[in-house]
XYZ file of N, CA, C and O in Angstrom:
420
model
N 0.862 -1.177 0.031
C -0.055 0.079 0.004
C 0.906 1.226 -0.045
O 1.870 1.268 0.535
N 0.421 2.342 -0.556
C 0.921 3.504 -0.604
C 0.734 4.248 0.624
O -0.171 4.266 1.302
N 1.832 5.073 1.029
C 1.676 5.888 2.216
C 0.924 7.106 1.893
O 0.954 7.743 0.761
N 0.112 7.528 2.807
C -0.838 8.601 2.690
C 0.000 9.957 3.022
O 0.840 10.007 3.994
N 0.081 10.850 1.984
C 0.799 12.206 2.099
C 0.167 12.989 3.330
O -1.003 13.341 3.188
N 0.952 13.570 4.152
C 0.386 14.460 5.203
C 0.983 15.731 5.090
O 0.985 16.654 6.123
N 1.509 16.167 4.071
C 2.023 17.696 3.873
C 1.104 18.570 3.716
O -0.100 18.355 3.348
N 1.410 19.759 4.218
C 0.449 20.900 4.152
C 0.643 21.371 2.788
O 1.685 21.340 2.033
N -0.550 21.946 2.244
C -0.496 22.453 0.796
C 0.303 23.676 0.633
O 0.418 24.513 1.722
N 0.900 23.827 -0.549
C 1.554 25.072 -0.753
C 0.535 26.261 -0.868
O -0.637 26.142 -0.873
N 1.046 27.600 -1.028
C 0.234 28.640 -1.057
C -0.456 28.735 -2.383
O -1.654 29.054 -2.421
N 0.024 27.943 -3.463
C -0.634 27.943 -4.797
C -1.804 26.957 -4.703
O -2.876 27.298 -5.078
N -1.581 25.781 -3.969
C -2.674 24.850 -3.787
C -3.717 25.483 -2.922
O -4.957 25.184 -3.108
N -3.424 26.249 -1.987
C -4.528 26.832 -1.051
C -5.330 27.787 -2.042
O -6.588 27.956 -1.874
N -4.697 28.545 -2.943
C -5.378 29.476 -3.734
C -6.482 28.714 -4.720
O -7.445 29.173 -4.879
N -5.894 27.585 -5.140
C -6.750 26.730 -6.004
C -7.974 26.080 -5.278
O -8.919 25.732 -5.865
N -7.832 26.058 -4.007
C -8.922 25.421 -3.236
C -10.039 26.336 -2.893
O -10.891 26.145 -2.032
N -10.026 27.389 -3.440
C -11.175 28.489 -3.190
C -10.884 29.597 -2.189
O -11.901 30.196 -1.716
N -9.681 29.795 -1.754
C -9.541 31.041 -0.908
C -9.638 32.317 -1.720
O -9.235 32.299 -3.001
N -10.294 33.191 -1.038
C -10.700 34.440 -1.766
C -9.429 35.431 -1.927
O -8.677 35.774 -1.022
N -9.127 35.739 -3.241
C -7.883 36.566 -3.473
C -8.337 37.305 -4.739
O -9.055 36.968 -5.622
N -7.908 38.638 -4.812
C -8.270 39.511 -5.961
C -7.811 38.891 -7.257
O -6.713 38.451 -7.475
N -8.892 38.883 -8.234
C -8.581 38.318 -9.573
C -8.998 36.995 -9.731
O -9.083 36.408 -10.792
N -9.278 36.062 -8.709
C -9.744 34.752 -9.043
C -11.054 34.545 -9.226
O -11.984 35.649 -9.117
N -11.561 33.616 -9.572
C -13.077 33.446 -10.099
C -14.037 33.812 -8.987
O -15.022 34.475 -9.244
N -13.793 33.245 -7.831
C -14.628 33.584 -6.708
C -14.794 35.050 -6.368
O -15.738 35.597 -6.222
N -13.599 35.755 -6.409
C -13.589 37.243 -6.301
C -14.450 37.924 -7.328
O -15.124 38.867 -7.108
N -14.137 37.458 -8.586
C -14.766 38.044 -9.789
C -16.266 37.918 -9.694
O -17.002 38.832 -9.988
N -16.680 36.730 -9.248
C -18.215 36.382 -9.126
C -18.833 37.317 -8.108
O -19.909 37.941 -8.354
N -18.158 37.400 -6.823
C -18.754 38.278 -5.847
C -18.778 39.733 -6.226
O -19.788 40.423 -5.900
N -17.716 40.152 -6.788
C -17.762 41.665 -7.146
C -18.725 41.953 -8.230
O -19.289 43.028 -8.178
N -19.029 41.003 -9.084
C -19.886 41.167 -10.189
C -21.379 41.298 -9.499
O -22.189 42.128 -9.890
N -21.552 40.343 -8.639
C -22.950 40.347 -7.966
C -23.047 41.536 -6.966
O -24.159 42.037 -6.770
N -21.974 42.034 -6.462
C -22.052 43.186 -5.606
C -22.454 44.429 -6.296
O -23.059 45.383 -5.778
N -22.109 44.512 -7.715
C -22.485 45.619 -8.388
C -23.957 45.569 -8.887
O -24.383 46.525 -9.528
N -24.784 44.531 -8.227
C -26.151 44.560 -8.608
C -26.622 43.804 -9.710
O -27.781 43.853 -10.193
N -25.622 43.025 -10.309
C -25.908 42.121 -11.502
C -26.462 40.852 -11.203
O -26.025 40.293 -10.059
N -27.201 40.272 -11.945
C -27.565 38.814 -11.848
C -26.477 38.006 -12.479
O -25.867 38.466 -13.382
N -26.529 36.740 -12.279
C -25.494 35.870 -12.799
C -26.069 34.388 -13.118
O -26.829 33.805 -12.409
N -25.720 34.094 -14.406
C -26.010 32.557 -14.736
C -24.778 31.850 -15.060
O -23.601 32.593 -15.146
N -24.759 30.634 -15.247
C -23.627 29.790 -15.658
C -22.752 30.388 -16.813
O -21.527 30.402 -16.714
N -23.372 30.797 -17.916
C -22.698 31.311 -19.005
C -21.876 32.501 -18.635
O -20.767 32.639 -19.013
N -22.672 33.447 -17.986
C -21.856 34.720 -17.478
C -20.778 34.344 -16.452
O -19.724 34.961 -16.596
N -21.048 33.429 -15.602
C -19.884 33.035 -14.695
C -18.691 32.379 -15.556
O -17.564 32.668 -14.985
N -18.969 31.636 -16.571
C -17.893 31.109 -17.290
C -16.917 32.225 -17.751
O -15.719 32.063 -17.686
N -17.537 33.357 -18.061
C -16.761 34.403 -18.691
C -15.898 35.141 -17.547
O -14.926 35.803 -17.844
N -16.347 34.931 -16.376
C -15.676 35.352 -15.136
C -14.624 34.518 -14.502
O -14.065 34.764 -13.570
N -14.518 33.348 -15.144
C -13.509 32.318 -14.828
C -14.026 31.076 -13.969
O -13.283 30.409 -13.470
N -15.412 30.985 -13.811
C -15.832 29.824 -13.112
C -16.518 28.926 -13.989
O -17.433 29.341 -14.928
N -16.278 27.546 -13.942
C -17.040 26.639 -14.763
C -18.062 25.927 -13.919
O -18.838 25.146 -14.514
N -18.307 26.183 -12.524
C -19.255 25.483 -11.785
C -19.780 26.615 -10.792
O -19.482 26.687 -9.776
N -20.655 27.356 -11.377
C -21.201 28.535 -10.553
C -21.961 28.081 -9.244
O -21.949 28.641 -8.253
N -22.759 27.055 -9.314
C -23.530 26.471 -8.200
C -22.665 26.070 -7.089
O -22.976 26.330 -5.831
N -21.505 25.562 -7.443
C -20.519 25.186 -6.285
C -20.036 26.448 -5.638
O -19.831 26.503 -4.465
N -19.703 27.350 -6.465
C -18.980 28.631 -5.905
C -20.073 29.279 -4.955
O -19.736 29.757 -3.945
N -21.243 29.355 -5.450
C -22.425 30.057 -4.617
C -22.552 29.240 -3.417
O -22.664 29.838 -2.198
N -22.609 27.983 -3.464
C -22.831 27.149 -2.192
C -21.664 27.316 -1.245
O -21.881 27.525 0.058
N -20.393 27.303 -1.795
C -19.225 27.489 -0.810
C -19.255 28.918 -0.269
O -19.091 29.068 1.038
N -19.667 29.945 -1.073
C -19.701 31.368 -0.573
C -20.806 31.482 0.545
O -20.628 32.100 1.540
N -21.867 30.869 0.307
C -23.007 30.905 1.396
C -22.566 30.335 2.588
O -22.831 30.917 3.613
N -21.908 29.067 2.577
C -21.449 28.534 3.829
C -20.470 29.250 4.498
O -20.487 29.426 5.719
N -19.388 29.679 3.756
C -18.246 30.326 4.235
C -18.557 31.672 4.851
O -17.933 31.995 5.941
N -19.419 32.525 4.258
C -19.544 33.866 4.787
C -21.004 34.066 5.272
O -21.476 35.275 5.441
N -21.813 33.011 5.362
C -23.098 33.142 6.042
C -23.987 34.050 5.185
O -24.680 34.981 5.734
N -24.054 33.836 3.822
C -24.763 34.555 2.822
C -26.122 33.790 2.475
O -26.076 32.602 2.560
N -27.136 34.548 2.062
C -28.204 33.913 1.550
C -28.546 34.459 0.201
O -29.152 35.486 -0.112
N -27.838 33.790 -0.906
C -27.931 34.322 -2.273
C -29.177 33.674 -2.809
O -29.253 32.384 -3.092
N -30.179 34.560 -3.170
C -31.350 34.021 -3.960
C -31.067 33.474 -5.297
O -30.192 33.844 -5.986
N -31.920 32.504 -5.683
C -31.802 31.948 -7.084
C -33.207 31.500 -7.649
O -34.131 31.329 -6.843
N -33.358 31.495 -8.891
C -34.577 31.044 -9.549
C -34.189 30.507 -10.863
O -33.200 30.718 -11.530
N -35.147 29.629 -11.277
C -35.033 29.046 -12.718
C -35.463 30.051 -13.681
O -36.639 30.557 -13.537
N -34.763 30.228 -14.784
C -35.327 31.085 -15.809
C -35.010 30.256 -17.196
O -34.186 29.419 -17.344
N -35.793 30.754 -18.237
C -35.523 30.095 -19.509
C -34.765 30.947 -20.434
O -35.015 32.162 -20.488
N -33.751 30.431 -21.121
C -32.892 31.174 -21.872
C -32.861 30.435 -23.369
O -32.945 29.250 -23.335
N -32.569 31.214 -24.468
C -32.550 30.522 -25.763
C -31.274 29.807 -25.997
O -30.238 30.392 -25.439
N -31.359 28.730 -26.705
C -30.007 28.106 -27.114
C -29.562 28.621 -28.406
O -30.261 29.327 -29.114
N -28.434 28.172 -28.930
C -28.023 28.563 -30.207
C -28.864 28.003 -31.298
O -28.688 28.442 -32.483
N -29.552 27.103 -31.008
C -30.335 26.336 -32.062
C -31.927 26.815 -32.043
O -32.705 26.296 -32.702
N -32.102 27.671 -31.153
C -33.476 28.294 -31.097
C -34.461 27.672 -30.082
O -35.615 28.169 -30.026
N -34.010 26.737 -29.425
C -34.777 26.140 -28.404
C -34.590 26.892 -27.091
O -33.879 27.760 -27.018
N -35.332 26.521 -26.058
C -35.106 27.151 -24.764
C -34.775 26.139 -23.761
O -35.027 25.009 -23.822
N -33.708 26.484 -22.822
C -33.341 25.657 -21.788
C -33.438 26.410 -20.495
O -33.485 27.559 -20.336
N -33.730 25.732 -19.332
C -33.766 26.323 -18.031
C -32.375 26.298 -17.279
O -31.761 25.358 -17.438
N -32.045 27.466 -16.732
C -30.867 27.712 -16.062
C -31.180 28.473 -14.780
O -32.184 29.055 -14.743
N -30.279 28.315 -13.686
C -30.508 29.045 -12.578
C -29.842 30.395 -12.641
O -28.809 30.583 -13.245
N -30.457 31.435 -12.209
C -30.048 32.728 -12.146
C -29.804 33.145 -10.633
O -30.551 32.922 -9.784
N -28.716 33.771 -10.374
C -28.271 34.190 -8.974
C -28.157 35.658 -8.897
O -27.829 36.289 -9.750
N -28.418 36.225 -7.695
C -28.241 37.578 -7.436
C -28.103 37.778 -5.768
O -28.301 36.670 -5.124
N -27.837 38.939 -5.414
C -27.683 39.137 -3.934
C -28.622 40.115 -3.624
O -29.134 41.000 -4.284
N -28.965 40.014 -2.230
C -30.035 40.966 -1.582
C -29.192 42.143 -0.970
O -27.950 42.108 -0.992
N -29.983 43.132 -0.613
C -29.225 44.299 -0.007
C -28.447 43.964 1.240
O -27.377 44.481 1.383
N -29.067 43.089 2.111
C -28.152 42.781 3.304
C -26.894 41.895 3.003
O -25.826 42.235 3.581
N -27.057 41.038 1.952
C -25.836 40.423 1.544
C -24.789 41.311 0.858
O -23.667 41.163 0.954
N -25.368 42.407 0.186
C -24.408 43.309 -0.460
C -23.470 44.107 0.641
O -22.464 44.351 0.372
N -24.015 44.329 1.801
C -23.373 44.851 2.887
C -22.280 44.118 3.254
O -21.150 44.481 3.523
N -22.563 42.677 3.427
C -21.603 41.763 3.836
C -20.550 41.503 2.791
O -19.320 41.518 3.145
N -20.935 41.507 1.493
C -20.049 41.297 0.398
C -19.102 42.556 0.286
O -17.871 42.422 0.010
N -19.565 43.764 0.381
C -18.750 44.955 0.450
C -17.640 44.762 1.503
O -16.539 45.159 1.185
N -17.893 44.428 2.665
C -16.910 44.243 3.856
C -16.014 43.138 3.435
O -14.755 43.382 3.580
N -16.462 42.086 2.908
C -15.648 40.873 2.650
C -14.794 41.237 1.557
O -13.431 40.986 1.726
N -15.157 41.818 0.403
C -14.228 42.269 -0.676
C -13.174 43.232 -0.360
O -12.148 43.348 -0.851
N -13.687 44.106 0.576
C -12.848 45.314 0.892
C -11.663 44.808 1.847
O -10.611 45.220 1.664
N -11.804 43.845 2.539
C -10.849 43.115 3.431
C -9.839 42.409 2.667
O -8.677 42.130 3.089
N -10.102 41.985 1.369
C -9.295 41.218 0.578
C -8.303 42.167 -0.105
O -6.973 41.836 -0.211
N -8.721 43.257 -0.551
C -7.729 44.255 -1.289
C -6.800 44.731 -0.406
O -6.386 44.852 0.579
């Protein structure tokens, strides 16, 4: 059997595990939502995240936020419609996000 590694992760590995830092996907998503914008998976992809629901879930647990979400229908490139989740922040969450993002910079 192989021995289990018990080393502490490097700082690069810690950043990859979702720690908040200016310029990473989690930071970009939170600052986008702080500006009052809604967000879907396609928009999050442009901000650097390939799995928006995981990021939202982690952020809600880590910072005690309640990010509302609802299903919306969007057109596909073939003219059909598909349902996707849309996320946004409430005013109380915006106050928390402002403080959280301000402490990162």
